[in-house]
Coordinates of C-alpha atoms and ligand atoms in Angstrom, one line a residue:
M93 CA 74.7 84.5 110.1
I94 CA 76.4 82.9 113.0
K95 CA 75.0 79.5 114.1
G96 CA 74.6 78.1 117.6
P97 CA 73.9 79.9 120.8
V98 CA 74.5 83.7 120.8
D99 CA 73.0 84.9 124.0
H100 CA 76.1 86.5 125.5
V101 CA 78.2 88.6 123.2
V102 CA 81.6 90.1 124.2
V103 CA 82.4 93.3 122.2
V104 CA 86.1 94.0 122.2
G105 CA 86.6 97.8 122.0
A106 CA 84.4 100.7 122.9
G107 CA 85.2 102.8 119.9
L108 CA 82.3 104.0 117.7
S109 CA 81.9 100.6 115.9
G110 CA 82.0 98.7 119.2
L111 CA 79.4 101.0 120.7
S112 CA 77.2 100.7 117.7
A113 CA 77.4 96.9 117.7
A114 CA 76.7 96.9 121.5
L115 CA 73.5 99.0 121.0
H116 CA 72.2 97.0 118.1
L117 CA 72.9 93.7 120.0
L118 CA 71.3 95.0 123.2
G119 CA 68.3 96.1 121.1
A120 CA 68.0 92.6 119.8
G121 CA 67.8 91.2 123.3
R122 CA 71.4 89.9 123.7
R123 CA 73.5 90.1 126.8
V124 CA 76.5 92.3 126.0
T125 CA 79.8 92.8 127.7
V126 CA 82.1 95.5 126.3
V127 CA 85.8 95.2 127.1
E128 CA 87.9 98.3 126.5
R129 CA 91.6 98.8 127.2
D130 CA 91.2 102.6 127.8
M131 CA 89.4 104.1 130.8
L132 CA 87.0 106.0 128.4
P133 CA 84.8 105.0 125.5
G134 CA 85.5 106.5 122.0
G135 CA 88.7 104.8 120.8
R136 CA 90.0 107.0 117.9
A137 CA 87.2 109.4 118.8
G138 CA 89.1 110.1 122.0
L139 CA 89.4 113.0 124.5
R140 CA 92.3 114.7 126.3
T141 CA 91.5 117.1 129.1
E142 CA 94.5 119.4 129.7
G143 CA 94.8 122.9 131.3
G144 CA 91.0 123.3 131.3
Y145 CA 90.7 122.5 127.6
R146 CA 88.6 119.5 126.4
I147 CA 90.4 118.3 123.3
D148 CA 88.9 115.9 120.8
T149 CA 91.7 113.7 119.5
G150 CA 90.0 112.2 116.5
P151 CA 87.1 113.0 114.2
T152 CA 85.9 116.6 113.9
V153 CA 83.5 116.4 110.9
L154 CA 80.3 114.6 112.0
T155 CA 78.0 113.7 109.2
M156 CA 74.9 111.4 108.8
P157 CA 73.4 111.8 112.3
D158 CA 70.6 109.5 111.2
L159 CA 73.0 106.6 111.7
V160 CA 73.6 107.8 115.3
E161 CA 69.9 108.0 115.8
D162 CA 69.5 104.4 114.5
A163 CA 72.0 103.2 117.1
F164 CA 70.0 104.9 119.9
A165 CA 66.7 103.8 118.5
A166 CA 67.9 100.2 118.6
V167 CA 67.5 100.3 122.4
G168 CA 64.4 102.5 122.3
D169 CA 66.4 105.7 123.1
R170 CA 66.3 109.0 121.3
M171 CA 69.4 110.9 120.2
A172 CA 67.8 114.2 121.2
D173 CA 67.6 113.0 124.8
R174 CA 71.3 112.2 124.9
L175 CA 73.0 114.6 122.6
E176 CA 72.6 118.2 121.3
L177 CA 73.8 118.5 117.7
V178 CA 74.5 121.8 116.1
R179 CA 74.3 122.0 112.3
L180 CA 77.3 123.9 111.1
D181 CA 76.8 126.6 108.6
P182 CA 79.1 126.9 106.7
A183 CA 79.9 123.2 106.8
Y184 CA 83.4 124.3 105.8
R185 CA 85.1 127.5 104.7
A186 CA 87.5 126.8 101.8
R187 CA 90.4 129.2 101.5
F188 CA 92.6 129.2 98.5
A189 CA 96.2 130.1 97.8
D190 CA 95.0 132.9 95.5
G191 CA 93.3 134.7 98.4
S192 CA 89.8 133.7 97.4
Q193 CA 87.4 131.9 99.8
L194 CA 84.1 130.0 99.6
D195 CA 81.7 129.1 102.3
V196 CA 80.3 125.6 101.7
H197 CA 76.6 125.7 102.6
T198 CA 74.6 122.4 102.7
D199 CA 71.4 124.3 101.9
G200 CA 71.1 124.0 98.1
A201 CA 69.9 127.5 97.3
A202 CA 72.4 129.2 99.6
M203 CA 75.2 127.1 98.0
E204 CA 74.1 127.9 94.5
A205 CA 74.1 131.6 95.3
A206 CA 77.6 131.3 96.9
V207 CA 79.0 129.4 93.9
E208 CA 77.5 132.0 91.5
K209 CA 79.1 134.8 93.5
F210 CA 82.4 132.9 93.7
A211 CA 82.8 131.6 90.2
G212 CA 79.9 132.8 88.0
A213 CA 76.5 131.6 86.7
R214 CA 77.7 128.7 84.6
Q215 CA 79.5 127.1 87.6
A216 CA 76.3 127.6 89.7
V217 CA 74.3 125.7 87.1
G218 CA 77.0 123.0 87.2
Y219 CA 76.8 122.9 90.9
R220 CA 73.0 122.3 90.8
R221 CA 73.6 119.3 88.4
L222 CA 76.4 118.1 90.6
R223 CA 74.2 118.1 93.7
N224 CA 71.5 116.2 91.9
W225 CA 74.1 113.6 90.8
L226 CA 75.5 113.3 94.4
E227 CA 72.0 112.7 95.7
R228 CA 71.3 109.9 93.2
L229 CA 74.7 108.4 93.7
Y230 CA 74.0 108.2 97.5
Q231 CA 70.6 106.6 97.0
V232 CA 72.0 103.9 94.7
Q233 CA 75.0 103.1 96.9
M234 CA 73.7 103.2 100.4
R235 CA 71.0 100.7 99.7
R236 CA 73.2 98.0 98.1
F237 CA 76.9 98.7 98.6
I238 CA 77.5 100.4 101.9
D239 CA 74.8 99.2 104.3
A240 CA 75.2 95.6 103.3
N241 CA 76.9 92.4 104.6
F242 CA 78.7 90.8 101.7
D243 CA 79.2 87.1 101.4
S244 CA 80.3 87.1 97.8
P245 CA 81.2 89.6 95.1
L246 CA 78.3 88.1 93.1
Q247 CA 76.0 90.1 95.4
L248 CA 77.1 93.1 93.4
L249 CA 75.2 91.7 90.4
H250 CA 72.1 93.6 91.0
P251 CA 70.3 96.3 89.0
D252 CA 71.8 98.9 91.3
L253 CA 75.2 98.0 89.9
A254 CA 74.0 99.0 86.5
R255 CA 72.5 102.2 88.0
L256 CA 75.8 103.0 89.6
A257 CA 77.7 102.4 86.4
A258 CA 75.2 104.6 84.5
L259 CA 75.8 107.3 87.0
G260 CA 79.5 107.0 86.2
G261 CA 80.4 105.6 89.6
F262 CA 83.3 103.5 88.1
G263 CA 85.0 106.4 86.5
R264 CA 87.5 108.6 88.3
L265 CA 86.3 111.0 90.9
D266 CA 88.2 114.1 89.8
A267 CA 87.3 113.7 86.1
R268 CA 83.6 113.1 87.0
I269 CA 83.4 116.2 89.3
G270 CA 85.1 118.2 86.5
R271 CA 82.2 117.4 84.2
F272 CA 79.9 119.4 86.4
V273 CA 82.2 122.2 87.6
S274 CA 85.3 123.3 85.7
D275 CA 86.6 125.8 88.2
E276 CA 89.7 124.2 89.6
R277 CA 88.9 125.5 93.2
L278 CA 85.4 124.0 93.1
R279 CA 86.7 120.7 91.8
R280 CA 88.8 120.6 95.0
V281 CA 85.9 121.4 97.3
F282 CA 84.0 118.4 96.0
S283 CA 86.9 115.9 95.6
F284 CA 89.3 116.5 98.5
Q285 CA 87.1 114.1 100.5
A286 CA 88.8 111.2 98.6
L287 CA 91.7 111.7 101.0
Y288 CA 89.4 110.5 103.8
A289 CA 89.2 107.3 101.8
G290 CA 93.0 107.3 101.4
V291 CA 93.1 107.7 97.7
P292 CA 93.9 110.7 95.4
P293 CA 90.9 112.2 93.7
A294 CA 92.5 111.5 90.3
R295 CA 92.5 107.8 91.1
A296 CA 89.6 107.3 93.4
L297 CA 86.4 105.8 92.1
A298 CA 83.8 108.4 91.3
A299 CA 81.5 106.4 93.6
Y300 CA 83.5 107.9 96.5
A301 CA 81.8 111.2 95.8
V302 CA 79.3 109.7 98.3
I303 CA 81.5 111.3 101.0
A304 CA 81.0 114.7 99.3
Y305 CA 77.3 114.0 99.5
M306 CA 77.6 113.3 103.2
D307 CA 79.3 116.5 104.1
T308 CA 78.4 119.1 101.4
V309 CA 74.7 118.0 100.9
A310 CA 73.6 116.1 104.0
G311 CA 75.4 118.4 106.4
V312 CA 78.1 118.6 109.0
Y313 CA 77.2 118.6 112.7
F314 CA 78.9 119.3 116.0
P315 CA 77.8 117.9 119.3
R316 CA 77.7 120.5 122.1
G317 CA 80.3 119.4 124.6
G318 CA 82.6 118.3 121.7
M319 CA 82.9 115.2 119.5
H320 CA 83.6 113.0 122.5
A321 CA 80.0 113.7 123.7
L322 CA 79.0 111.2 120.9
P323 CA 80.8 108.1 122.3
T324 CA 79.9 109.1 125.8
A325 CA 76.2 109.3 125.0
M326 CA 76.3 106.0 123.1
A327 CA 78.1 104.3 126.0
D328 CA 75.6 105.7 128.5
A329 CA 72.7 104.5 126.4
A330 CA 74.2 101.0 126.1
A331 CA 74.9 100.9 129.9
D332 CA 71.3 102.0 130.6
A333 CA 70.1 99.3 128.3
G334 CA 72.0 96.7 130.4
G335 CA 75.4 96.6 128.7
D336 CA 78.2 95.7 131.0
F337 CA 81.3 97.8 130.4
R338 CA 84.8 96.7 131.6
Y339 CA 87.2 99.6 131.1
G340 CA 90.9 99.5 131.6
Q341 CA 91.2 95.8 130.5
T342 CA 93.2 94.7 127.5
V343 CA 92.1 91.5 125.7
Q344 CA 95.1 89.2 125.5
R345 CA 93.7 86.0 124.0
L346 CA 90.6 84.2 123.0
E347 CA 89.8 80.7 124.3
R348 CA 88.3 78.3 121.8
S349 CA 86.8 74.9 121.4
G350 CA 87.2 73.8 117.8
G351 CA 85.9 76.6 115.6
R352 CA 84.1 78.5 118.4
I353 CA 85.4 81.1 120.7
T354 CA 84.3 80.2 124.2
A355 CA 85.9 82.9 126.3
V356 CA 87.7 86.3 126.1
V357 CA 90.7 86.5 128.3
T358 CA 91.9 90.0 129.5
D359 CA 94.8 91.0 131.6
R360 CA 92.4 90.8 134.6
E361 CA 89.7 88.2 134.0
R362 CA 88.2 85.4 131.8
I363 CA 84.8 86.2 130.3
P364 CA 82.9 83.3 128.9
C365 CA 80.9 84.1 125.8
D366 CA 78.7 82.7 123.0
A367 CA 80.0 85.1 120.4
V368 CA 82.5 87.9 120.0
V369 CA 82.7 91.2 118.0
L370 CA 86.3 92.3 117.5
T371 CA 86.9 96.0 116.7
P372 CA 90.6 96.6 117.1
D373 CA 92.8 97.2 114.0
L374 CA 92.8 94.2 111.7
P375 CA 96.3 92.9 112.6
V376 CA 95.3 92.9 116.3
S377 CA 92.0 91.1 115.6
Y378 CA 93.6 88.6 113.3
G379 CA 96.3 88.0 115.9
L380 CA 93.7 87.3 118.6
L381 CA 91.9 84.9 116.2
G382 CA 95.1 83.2 115.2
H383 CA 94.3 83.5 111.5
A384 CA 94.7 86.2 108.9
P385 CA 93.0 85.6 105.6
R386 CA 95.3 85.3 102.6
R387 CA 94.9 87.9 99.9
P388 CA 96.3 88.1 96.4
L389 CA 97.8 91.5 97.1
S390 CA 99.1 92.8 100.4
L391 CA 96.8 95.5 102.0
R392 CA 97.6 99.1 101.3
H393 CA 97.1 101.6 104.0
S394 CA 95.8 105.2 103.9
P395 CA 98.0 108.2 104.4
S396 CA 98.4 109.3 108.1
A397 CA 98.1 112.7 109.8
V398 CA 100.0 115.0 112.1
I399 CA 97.7 116.9 114.4
L400 CA 98.6 120.1 116.2
H401 CA 96.3 120.9 119.2
A402 CA 96.6 124.6 120.1
G403 CA 94.9 126.2 123.1
T404 CA 95.4 129.9 122.6
D405 CA 94.7 133.2 124.2
R406 CA 93.3 134.7 121.0
T407 CA 91.6 133.5 117.9
W408 CA 91.3 134.3 114.2
P409 CA 87.7 135.2 113.4
D410 CA 88.2 134.6 109.7
L411 CA 88.3 130.9 110.5
A412 CA 85.0 129.1 110.5
H413 CA 84.4 126.0 112.7
H414 CA 86.1 124.0 109.9
T415 CA 88.4 125.8 107.5
I416 CA 90.3 124.0 104.7
S417 CA 93.4 126.0 103.8
F418 CA 94.3 124.8 100.3
G419 CA 97.9 125.1 99.2
A420 CA 98.5 126.0 95.5
A421 CA 99.8 122.5 94.8
W422 CA 97.3 119.7 94.4
K423 CA 98.2 116.7 92.3
S424 CA 101.8 116.8 93.6
T425 CA 100.4 116.9 97.2
F426 CA 98.6 113.7 96.7
R427 CA 101.6 112.2 94.9
Q428 CA 103.7 113.0 97.9
L429 CA 101.2 111.6 100.4
T430 CA 100.4 108.3 98.5
R431 CA 103.3 107.6 96.2
T432 CA 106.7 109.2 97.0
G433 CA 106.2 109.3 100.8
E434 CA 107.4 112.9 101.2
L435 CA 105.9 115.5 103.5
M436 CA 103.6 117.9 101.7
S437 CA 105.8 120.7 100.3
D438 CA 102.8 123.1 99.9
P439 CA 100.3 121.7 102.4
S440 CA 96.6 121.7 102.4
L441 CA 95.4 121.7 106.0
L442 CA 92.1 121.2 107.9
I443 CA 91.8 123.8 110.7
T444 CA 89.0 123.2 113.2
R445 CA 88.0 125.8 115.7
P446 CA 85.5 124.0 118.0
T447 CA 85.3 126.9 120.4
A448 CA 83.7 128.9 117.6
T449 CA 80.6 126.7 118.3
D450 CA 81.1 125.7 121.9
P451 CA 83.2 128.2 123.9
S452 CA 82.9 125.9 127.0
L453 CA 85.6 123.6 125.5
A454 CA 88.3 126.1 126.6
P455 CA 88.8 128.1 129.8
P456 CA 87.0 131.5 129.7
G457 CA 88.5 133.8 127.1
K458 CA 90.6 131.1 125.5
H459 CA 90.2 129.2 122.3
L460 CA 90.9 125.8 120.9
H461 CA 92.3 125.0 117.4
Y462 CA 92.9 121.5 115.9
I463 CA 95.1 121.5 112.8
L464 CA 95.2 118.3 110.8
A465 CA 98.1 118.0 108.3
P466 CA 97.9 114.8 106.2
C467 CA 101.2 113.0 105.9
P468 CA 102.4 109.7 104.3
N469 CA 102.0 106.5 106.3
T470 CA 105.1 104.9 107.8
T471 CA 105.2 102.2 105.1
I472 CA 106.0 104.6 102.3
G473 CA 107.1 107.7 104.3
P474 CA 109.3 108.4 107.3
G475 CA 109.3 105.6 109.8
V476 CA 108.4 105.8 113.5
H477 CA 112.1 106.2 114.3
E478 CA 112.5 109.2 112.0
W479 CA 109.3 110.8 113.2
R480 CA 110.7 111.0 116.7
E481 CA 113.2 113.5 115.5
L482 CA 111.2 114.9 112.7
G483 CA 108.1 115.7 114.8
P484 CA 109.3 118.8 116.5
R485 CA 110.8 120.2 113.3
Y486 CA 107.6 119.5 111.4
R487 CA 105.6 121.3 114.2
D488 CA 107.7 124.4 113.6
E489 CA 107.3 124.1 109.8
L490 CA 103.5 123.8 110.3
L491 CA 103.4 126.8 112.6
G492 CA 105.3 128.8 109.9
W493 CA 102.7 127.8 107.2
L494 CA 99.8 128.7 109.6
E495 CA 101.3 132.0 110.6
R496 CA 101.8 133.0 107.0
R497 CA 98.5 131.9 105.7
E498 CA 95.7 131.9 108.3
M499 CA 96.8 132.5 111.8
P500 CA 99.4 135.3 112.2
G501 CA 100.9 135.4 115.7
L502 CA 99.9 131.8 116.4
G503 CA 103.2 130.8 118.0
A504 CA 103.0 133.6 120.6
A505 CA 99.3 132.9 121.3
I506 CA 99.7 129.3 122.2
E507 CA 99.4 128.5 125.9
Q508 CA 98.5 124.8 125.7
E509 CA 99.9 122.5 123.0
G510 CA 99.8 118.9 121.9
L511 CA 101.4 117.3 118.8
V512 CA 100.3 113.9 117.5
T513 CA 102.4 112.2 114.8
P514 CA 102.7 108.7 113.3
V515 CA 104.8 107.8 116.4
D516 CA 101.6 108.1 118.5
W517 CA 99.4 106.3 116.0
S518 CA 101.9 103.4 116.0
A519 CA 102.0 103.3 119.8
Q520 CA 98.2 102.8 119.7
G521 CA 98.7 99.7 117.6
H522 CA 97.6 101.2 114.2
A523 CA 99.3 99.5 111.3
A524 CA 101.5 101.6 109.0
G525 CA 101.4 104.4 111.6
T526 CA 98.0 105.6 110.3
P527 CA 94.7 105.8 112.2
F528 CA 92.9 105.7 108.8
A529 CA 93.3 102.0 108.3
V530 CA 93.3 100.2 105.0
A531 CA 92.8 102.5 102.0
H532 CA 89.6 102.4 99.9
T533 CA 91.3 101.4 96.7
F534 CA 89.1 99.4 94.3
P535 CA 90.6 96.0 95.4
Q536 CA 89.9 97.0 99.1
T537 CA 86.3 98.2 98.6
G538 CA 82.9 96.6 99.1
P539 CA 83.1 92.8 98.8
F540 CA 86.9 93.1 98.2
R541 CA 87.5 94.8 101.5
P542 CA 88.6 92.5 104.4
R543 CA 85.3 90.7 105.4
N544 CA 83.7 90.9 108.8
L545 CA 83.7 87.1 109.0
V546 CA 86.9 85.2 109.3
R547 CA 87.3 81.6 108.0
G548 CA 88.0 79.0 110.7
T549 CA 86.0 80.8 113.5
T550 CA 82.3 80.4 113.5
N551 CA 81.2 82.8 116.2
A552 CA 83.5 85.9 115.8
V553 CA 82.6 89.0 113.7
L554 CA 84.9 91.9 112.9
A555 CA 83.7 95.5 113.0
G556 CA 85.4 98.9 112.6
C557 CA 87.2 100.9 110.0
G558 CA 89.5 98.0 108.7
T559 CA 86.5 95.9 107.6
T560 CA 83.4 96.8 105.6
P561 CA 82.1 99.3 104.8
G562 CA 85.2 101.3 105.8
V563 CA 86.8 104.4 107.5
G564 CA 84.8 107.3 109.0
V565 CA 82.2 107.8 111.7
P566 CA 79.1 107.0 109.5
T567 CA 80.7 103.9 108.1
V568 CA 82.0 102.4 111.4
L569 CA 78.5 103.0 112.9
I570 CA 77.1 100.9 110.0
S571 CA 79.9 98.4 110.5
G572 CA 78.9 97.9 114.1
K573 CA 75.3 97.4 113.0
L574 CA 76.3 94.9 110.3
A575 CA 78.4 93.0 112.8
A576 CA 75.4 92.8 115.1
Q577 CA 73.2 91.5 112.2
R578 CA 75.7 88.7 111.6
I579 CA 74.8 87.5 115.1
T580 CA 71.1 88.4 115.4
G581 CA 70.1 88.1 111.7
P582 CA 68.9 90.9 109.5
P583 CA 66.1 93.1 110.8
V584 CA 62.7 91.6 110.1
A585 CA 61.4 94.9 108.8
P586 CA 63.4 98.0 107.8
S587 CA 63.4 100.7 110.4
R588 CA 61.5 103.9 109.7
R589 CA 64.6 106.0 108.8
T590 CA 66.4 103.4 106.7
R591 CA 63.2 102.2 104.9
G592 CA 64.1 101.4 101.3
T593 CA 67.8 101.5 102.1
A594 CA 68.3 98.5 104.3
V595 CA 69.5 95.2 102.7
Ligands
FAD760 C1 92.7 112.1 113.7 C2 91.4 111.5 113.2 C3 90.6 112.3 112.5 C4 89.4 111.8 111.9 N1 88.5 112.6 111.3 C5 87.3 112.1 110.9 C6 86.2 113.0 110.6 O1 86.4 114.2 110.7 N2 85.1 112.5 110.2 C7 84.9 111.1 110.2 O2 83.8 110.7 109.8 N3 85.9 110.2 110.6 C8 87.0 110.7 110.9 N4 88.0 109.9 111.4 C9 87.8 108.4 111.3 C10 86.9 107.8 112.4 O3 87.2 108.6 113.6 C11 87.4 106.4 112.6 O4 87.2 105.7 111.4 C12 86.5 105.7 113.7 O5 86.4 106.5 114.9 C13 87.1 104.3 114.0 O6 86.3 103.7 114.9 P1 86.6 102.1 115.2 O7 85.5 101.7 116.1 O8 86.7 101.4 113.9 O9 88.0 102.0 115.9 P2 88.5 102.5 117.3 O10 88.0 103.8 117.6 O11 90.0 102.4 117.2 O12 88.0 101.5 118.3 C14 88.7 100.3 118.7 C15 88.7 100.2 120.2 O13 89.3 99.0 120.5 C16 90.1 99.2 121.7 N5 91.1 98.1 121.7 C17 92.1 97.8 120.8 N6 92.7 96.7 121.2 C18 92.1 96.3 122.3 C19 92.4 95.1 123.1 N7 93.3 94.2 122.9 N8 91.6 95.0 124.3 C20 90.6 95.9 124.5 N9 90.3 97.0 123.8 C21 91.1 97.1 122.7 C22 90.7 100.6 121.4 O14 91.2 101.1 122.6 C23 89.5 101.3 120.8 O15 88.8 102.0 121.8 C24 89.2 110.4 112.0 C25 90.1 109.6 112.7 C26 91.2 110.1 113.3 C27 92.1 109.3 114.1

């Protein structure tokens, strides 16, 4: 915990981690100023408004709303008063190269029936066992390894570590899932989430099945008004609780006296502070602190993504809110994304159709589609320079795949379009041209991930996807809370929802 006065905290960045930190700090009675370079909250969970479309630029799969509720509850607010969440059913539609498809239901009985119809009774039994394993894995990990501030790897030495090992958490994800379901297509449905962690399922720790727990068991939600309604609601709650937001200001340096930061200096003003929470990408935060911790190995970044935003005058009703269009290739796809640095030759794509749930996100009679194509980061794949020329060609290639597989006539139906490539992620300051930060390889996980405290500065805490616990909406919400706890101390008693899971 940070020592000395911590009455006024400056949070740098109004992304989801910064907003979570702000709410938890305000709830603990601190004075909070949030400085954000953009004119809106959200950061990577951003918004573009074009031609009457409200386009979410970042996350589309919202899981674990209890963590959102915790952030509101910190200031005595209720999520239900700020945000309307729709539970998506199916959570995903998985479409395979052989023409088969499976709707992923988060209700256990409905999913078991769907699996039986899709792949037979034995696979349905395997699914039931898999679901039970995912639930136990989540219970063991959340309590000790995700929702936890680490000061030493020795903290891992706890009976939960043995429980995690007994559950097979230190084996490989793909192999472990295969013990429950042997159908190749089902294995993909429960292991593709490893890509969210930046690691191929064949190499990811089985412990990362916790992401499959979050979306295939705990459920996928969508805020009415779009994903950006989430950061907007959090920022409103923080402002109503007394948070002071300074938008359109970039933090340029930190003033210090010895080991303490005494003021945050933006391009417009100097803001004195007692403590600071830094949420930009790690290189930016380390740059501001003037110190980057030395590591035995250099940090490895996750793959990146190309996003095609397509506002269209028609839609394709076979697409659910979220559809995963799997290519026939699998292992080679991950090899291309994480090893050889090539573009996927037989892509697997996430297609999101937000207007399936909320038609108000497009002009009347129009539809919005968000297509995410994973691609290598710029360290191992094409660099920013190459992407400038490659981007438009890759857009055409993607359109070709989409027209052949899921969305015939897409090209002719587009009336509003946006393409986002690693050029754009780099321009936003994201290292290695990826918005998915440092990968969750074993040496970059838990207590081995860059810590949220930095040696040499006594009153600064890091938050966000580069530090613990990691990338994703649920994890950065936790990261903001953990950063706040570094300043305020851990909660005296666990809150109602996290009882038994808090550190
Ligand atoms: C395309 C995409 C799809 C994704 N899909 C999903 C998904 O479906 N589900 C899921 O759970 N997660 C998903 N994620 C991951 C998740 O969105 C991120 O991990 C999370 O939003 C990151 O939040 P953050 O607070 O760590 O960082 P950020 O959102 O980047 O927040 C940092 C903030 O700091 C600001 N800032 C930076 N430098 C300065 C400075 N010098 N001065 C002032 N302000 C500064 C930035 O403008 C930004 O607002 C996705 C991410 C992307 C980009």
